[in-house]
Coordinates of C-alpha atoms in Angstrom, one line a residue:
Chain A
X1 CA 317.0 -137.2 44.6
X2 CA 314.4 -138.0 42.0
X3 CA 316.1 -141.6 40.8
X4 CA 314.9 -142.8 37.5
X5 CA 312.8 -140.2 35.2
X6 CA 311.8 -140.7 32.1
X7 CA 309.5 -138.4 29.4
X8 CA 307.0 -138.4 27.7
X9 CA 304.4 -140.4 30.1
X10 CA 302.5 -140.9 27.2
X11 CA 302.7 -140.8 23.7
X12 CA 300.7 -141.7 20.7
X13 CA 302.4 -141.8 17.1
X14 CA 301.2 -142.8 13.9
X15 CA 303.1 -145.5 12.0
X16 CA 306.0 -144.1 10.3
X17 CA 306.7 -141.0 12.8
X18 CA 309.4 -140.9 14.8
X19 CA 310.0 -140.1 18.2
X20 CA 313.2 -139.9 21.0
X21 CA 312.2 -141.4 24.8
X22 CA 314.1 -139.9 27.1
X23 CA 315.6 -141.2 30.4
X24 CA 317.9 -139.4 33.3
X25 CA 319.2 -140.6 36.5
X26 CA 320.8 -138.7 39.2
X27 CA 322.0 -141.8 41.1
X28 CA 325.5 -141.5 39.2
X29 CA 324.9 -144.8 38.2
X30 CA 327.5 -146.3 35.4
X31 CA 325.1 -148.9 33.5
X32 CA 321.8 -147.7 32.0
X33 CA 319.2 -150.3 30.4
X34 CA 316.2 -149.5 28.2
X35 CA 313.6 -152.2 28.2
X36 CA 310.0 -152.9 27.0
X37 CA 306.9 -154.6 28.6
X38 CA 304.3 -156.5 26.8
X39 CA 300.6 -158.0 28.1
X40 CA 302.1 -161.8 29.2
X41 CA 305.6 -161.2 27.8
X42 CA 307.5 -159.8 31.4
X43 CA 310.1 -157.3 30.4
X44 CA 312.3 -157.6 27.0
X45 CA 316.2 -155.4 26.9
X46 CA 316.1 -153.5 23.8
X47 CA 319.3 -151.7 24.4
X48 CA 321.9 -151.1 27.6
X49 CA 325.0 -149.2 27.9
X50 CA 327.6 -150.5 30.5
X51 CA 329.2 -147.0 30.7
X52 CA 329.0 -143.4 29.6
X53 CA 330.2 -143.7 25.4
X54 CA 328.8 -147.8 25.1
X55 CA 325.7 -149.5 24.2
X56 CA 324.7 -152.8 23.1
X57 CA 321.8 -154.3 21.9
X58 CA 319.7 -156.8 23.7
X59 CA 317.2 -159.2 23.4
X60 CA 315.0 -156.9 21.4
X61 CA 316.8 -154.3 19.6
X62 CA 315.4 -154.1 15.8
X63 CA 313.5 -150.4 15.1
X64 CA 315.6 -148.4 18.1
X65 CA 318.4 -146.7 18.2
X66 CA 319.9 -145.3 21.5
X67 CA 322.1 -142.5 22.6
X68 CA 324.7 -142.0 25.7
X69 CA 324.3 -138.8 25.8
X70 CA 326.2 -138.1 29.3
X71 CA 326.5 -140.3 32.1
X72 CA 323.0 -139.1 33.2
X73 CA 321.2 -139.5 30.3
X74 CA 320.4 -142.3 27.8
X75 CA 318.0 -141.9 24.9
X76 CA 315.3 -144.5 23.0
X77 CA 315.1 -143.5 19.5
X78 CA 312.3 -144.7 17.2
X79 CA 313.2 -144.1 13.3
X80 CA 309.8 -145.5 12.0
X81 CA 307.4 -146.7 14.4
X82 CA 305.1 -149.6 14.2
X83 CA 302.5 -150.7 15.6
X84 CA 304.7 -153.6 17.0
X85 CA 306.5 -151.0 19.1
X86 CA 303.2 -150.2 20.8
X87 CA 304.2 -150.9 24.3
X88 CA 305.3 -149.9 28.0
X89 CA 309.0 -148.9 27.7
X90 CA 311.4 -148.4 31.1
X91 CA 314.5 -147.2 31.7
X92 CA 317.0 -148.6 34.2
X93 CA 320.2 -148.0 36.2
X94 CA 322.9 -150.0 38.2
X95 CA 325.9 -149.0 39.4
X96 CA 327.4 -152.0 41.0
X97 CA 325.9 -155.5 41.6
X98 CA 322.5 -156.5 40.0
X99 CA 320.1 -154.2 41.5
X100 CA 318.4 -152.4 38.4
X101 CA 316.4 -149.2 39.7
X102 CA 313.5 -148.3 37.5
X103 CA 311.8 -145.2 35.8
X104 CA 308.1 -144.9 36.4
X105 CA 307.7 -145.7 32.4
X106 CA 306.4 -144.3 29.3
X107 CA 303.2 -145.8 27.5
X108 CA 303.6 -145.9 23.9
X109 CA 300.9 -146.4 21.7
X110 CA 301.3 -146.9 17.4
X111 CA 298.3 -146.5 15.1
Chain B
X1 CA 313.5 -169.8 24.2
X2 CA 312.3 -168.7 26.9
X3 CA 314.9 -169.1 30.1
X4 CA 313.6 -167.6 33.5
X5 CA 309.6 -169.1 33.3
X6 CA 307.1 -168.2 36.1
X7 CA 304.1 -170.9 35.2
X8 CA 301.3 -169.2 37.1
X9 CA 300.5 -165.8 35.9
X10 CA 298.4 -164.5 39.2
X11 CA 297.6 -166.3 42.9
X12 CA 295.5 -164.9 45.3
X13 CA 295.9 -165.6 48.7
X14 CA 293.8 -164.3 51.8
X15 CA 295.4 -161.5 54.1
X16 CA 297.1 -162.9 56.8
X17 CA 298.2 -166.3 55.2
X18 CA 301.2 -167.4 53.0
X19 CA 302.2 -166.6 49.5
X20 CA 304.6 -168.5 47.2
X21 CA 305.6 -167.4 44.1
X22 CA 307.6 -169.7 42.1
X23 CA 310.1 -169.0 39.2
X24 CA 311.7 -171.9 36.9
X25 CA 315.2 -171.1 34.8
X26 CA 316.9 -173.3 32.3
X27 CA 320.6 -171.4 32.0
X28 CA 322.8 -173.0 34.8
X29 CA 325.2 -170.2 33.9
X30 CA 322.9 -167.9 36.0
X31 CA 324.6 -166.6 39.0
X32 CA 322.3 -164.0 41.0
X33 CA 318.5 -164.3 40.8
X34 CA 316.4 -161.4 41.7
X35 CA 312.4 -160.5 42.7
X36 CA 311.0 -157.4 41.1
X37 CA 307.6 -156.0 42.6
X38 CA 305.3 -153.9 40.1
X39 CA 302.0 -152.0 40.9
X40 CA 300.5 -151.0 37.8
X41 CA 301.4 -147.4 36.6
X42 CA 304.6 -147.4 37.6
X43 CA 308.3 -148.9 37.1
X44 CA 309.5 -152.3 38.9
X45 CA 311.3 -151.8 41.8
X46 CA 313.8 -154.2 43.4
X47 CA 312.4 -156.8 47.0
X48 CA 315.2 -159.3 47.4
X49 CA 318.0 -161.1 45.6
X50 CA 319.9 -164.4 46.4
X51 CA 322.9 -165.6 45.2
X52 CA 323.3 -168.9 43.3
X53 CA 326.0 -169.7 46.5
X54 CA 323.2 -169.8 48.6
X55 CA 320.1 -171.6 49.1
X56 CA 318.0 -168.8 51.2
X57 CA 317.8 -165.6 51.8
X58 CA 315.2 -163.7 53.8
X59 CA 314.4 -159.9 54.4
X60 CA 311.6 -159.3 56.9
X61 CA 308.2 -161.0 55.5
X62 CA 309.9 -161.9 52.2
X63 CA 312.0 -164.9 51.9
X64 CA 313.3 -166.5 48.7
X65 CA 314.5 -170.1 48.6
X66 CA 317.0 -171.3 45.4
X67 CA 317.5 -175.1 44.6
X68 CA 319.8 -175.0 41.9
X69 CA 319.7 -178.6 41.3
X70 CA 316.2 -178.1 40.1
X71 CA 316.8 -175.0 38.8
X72 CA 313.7 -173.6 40.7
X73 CA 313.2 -170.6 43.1
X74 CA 310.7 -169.2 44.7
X75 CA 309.9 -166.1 47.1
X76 CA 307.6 -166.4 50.5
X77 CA 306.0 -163.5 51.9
X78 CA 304.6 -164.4 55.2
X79 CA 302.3 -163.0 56.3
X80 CA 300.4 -161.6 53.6
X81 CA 299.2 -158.2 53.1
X82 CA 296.7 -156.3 50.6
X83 CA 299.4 -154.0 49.9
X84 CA 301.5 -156.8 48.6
X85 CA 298.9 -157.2 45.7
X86 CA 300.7 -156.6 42.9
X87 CA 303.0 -158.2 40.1
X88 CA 305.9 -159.8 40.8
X89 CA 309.0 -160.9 38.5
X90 CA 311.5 -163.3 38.9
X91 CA 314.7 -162.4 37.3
X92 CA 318.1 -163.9 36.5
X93 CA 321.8 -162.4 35.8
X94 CA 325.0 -163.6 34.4
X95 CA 328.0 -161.7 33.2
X96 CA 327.7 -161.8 29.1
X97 CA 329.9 -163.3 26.8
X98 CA 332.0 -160.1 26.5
X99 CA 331.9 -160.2 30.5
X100 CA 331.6 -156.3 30.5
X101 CA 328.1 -155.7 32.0
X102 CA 325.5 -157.6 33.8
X103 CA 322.3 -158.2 32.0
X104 CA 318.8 -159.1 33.7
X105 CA 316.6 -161.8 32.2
X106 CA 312.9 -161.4 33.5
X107 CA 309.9 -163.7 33.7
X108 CA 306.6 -163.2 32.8
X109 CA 305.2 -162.2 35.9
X110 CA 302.6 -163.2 38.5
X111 CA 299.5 -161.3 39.8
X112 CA 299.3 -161.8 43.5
X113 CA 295.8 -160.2 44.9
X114 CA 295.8 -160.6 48.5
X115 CA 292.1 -160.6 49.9
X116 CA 291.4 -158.4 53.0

């Protein structure tokens, strides 16, 4: 039972490229949440999706895009990417209640 | 606006002795409040929730205390360990406005370092 995984660990891009974060869970969770982490600024929703074939944005969702690609899997998409979208992004399931389990993260950095 | 604030962005605290962490929120809608722990490198995971029907909650070491009439919480970890050094974030829920899903607000964070 590996939980939350989530690829690349790393990643640097230059401004303009684009790039797809990925995120699995094998919890057979319903709700899946992508958010980002910023120095001082705690953690930001960019997208979630309630269930397998719906997302909503969040707080923070100009520049992504996301796919629910199963009930497994749920996708970051970055079109064009800034150097504003340098950051720590983490992916997150529930599946009842308000317990969010986390993915170990993905550090993106933007030149 | 910023709705779930933790003021104190790290405390350290010697092993053995008490830590309190404290979390502010402004949304009286707020209905479950959570603590995430963090060590760096790797995701936040979930310590201990309370619901805004209660006024404590406690889970070995860690205890978390609500007043809602101040809107304030805050999470005890008695005693206090090195291993506990890490980040911790207060979070808050409510249904949203379409009521179909649950969404987490987070603080900012505070650093506990707890001293040997």
């Amino acid at each position: 039972n590996a939980g939350v995984t989530q690829t690349p660990k790393f990643q640097v891009l230059k401004t303009g490229q684009s790039m797809t974060l990925q995120c699995a869970q094998d919890m057979n969770h319903n709700s899946m949440y992508w958010y980002r982490q910023d120095p001082g600024m705690g953690l930001r929703l960019i997208y979630y999706s309630a269930s397998e074939g719906t997302t909503d944005k969040g707080e923070v969702p100009n520049g992504y895009n996301v796919s629910r690609l199963n009930k497994r899997e749920f996708s970051l998409r970055l079109e064009s990417a800034a150097p504003s979208q340098t950051s720590v992004y983490f992916c997150a399931s529930r599946i009842r209640g308000d317990t969010q389990y986390f993915g170990p993260g993905t550090r993106l950095t933007v030149l | 606006d910023q709705q779930v604030k933790q003021n104190s962005p790290s405390l350290s605290v010697q092993e053995g002795r008490i830590s309190i962490l404290n979390c502010d929120y402004t949304n009286s809608m707020f209905d479950y409040f959570l603590w995430y722990k963090k060590y760096p490198a790797e995701g936040p995971t979930f310590l201990i929730s309370i619901s805004s029907i209660k006024d404590k909650n406690e889970d070995g070491r860690f205890t978390v205390f609500l007043n809602k009439s101040a809107k304030h919480l805050s999470l005890h970890i008695v005693p206090s360990q090195p291993g506990d050094s890490a980040v911790y974030f207060c979070a808050a829920s409510r249904w949203n406005s379409g009521g179909s899903n649950y969404k987490l607000t987070f603080g900012k964070g505070t650093l506990l370092t707890v001293n040997p």
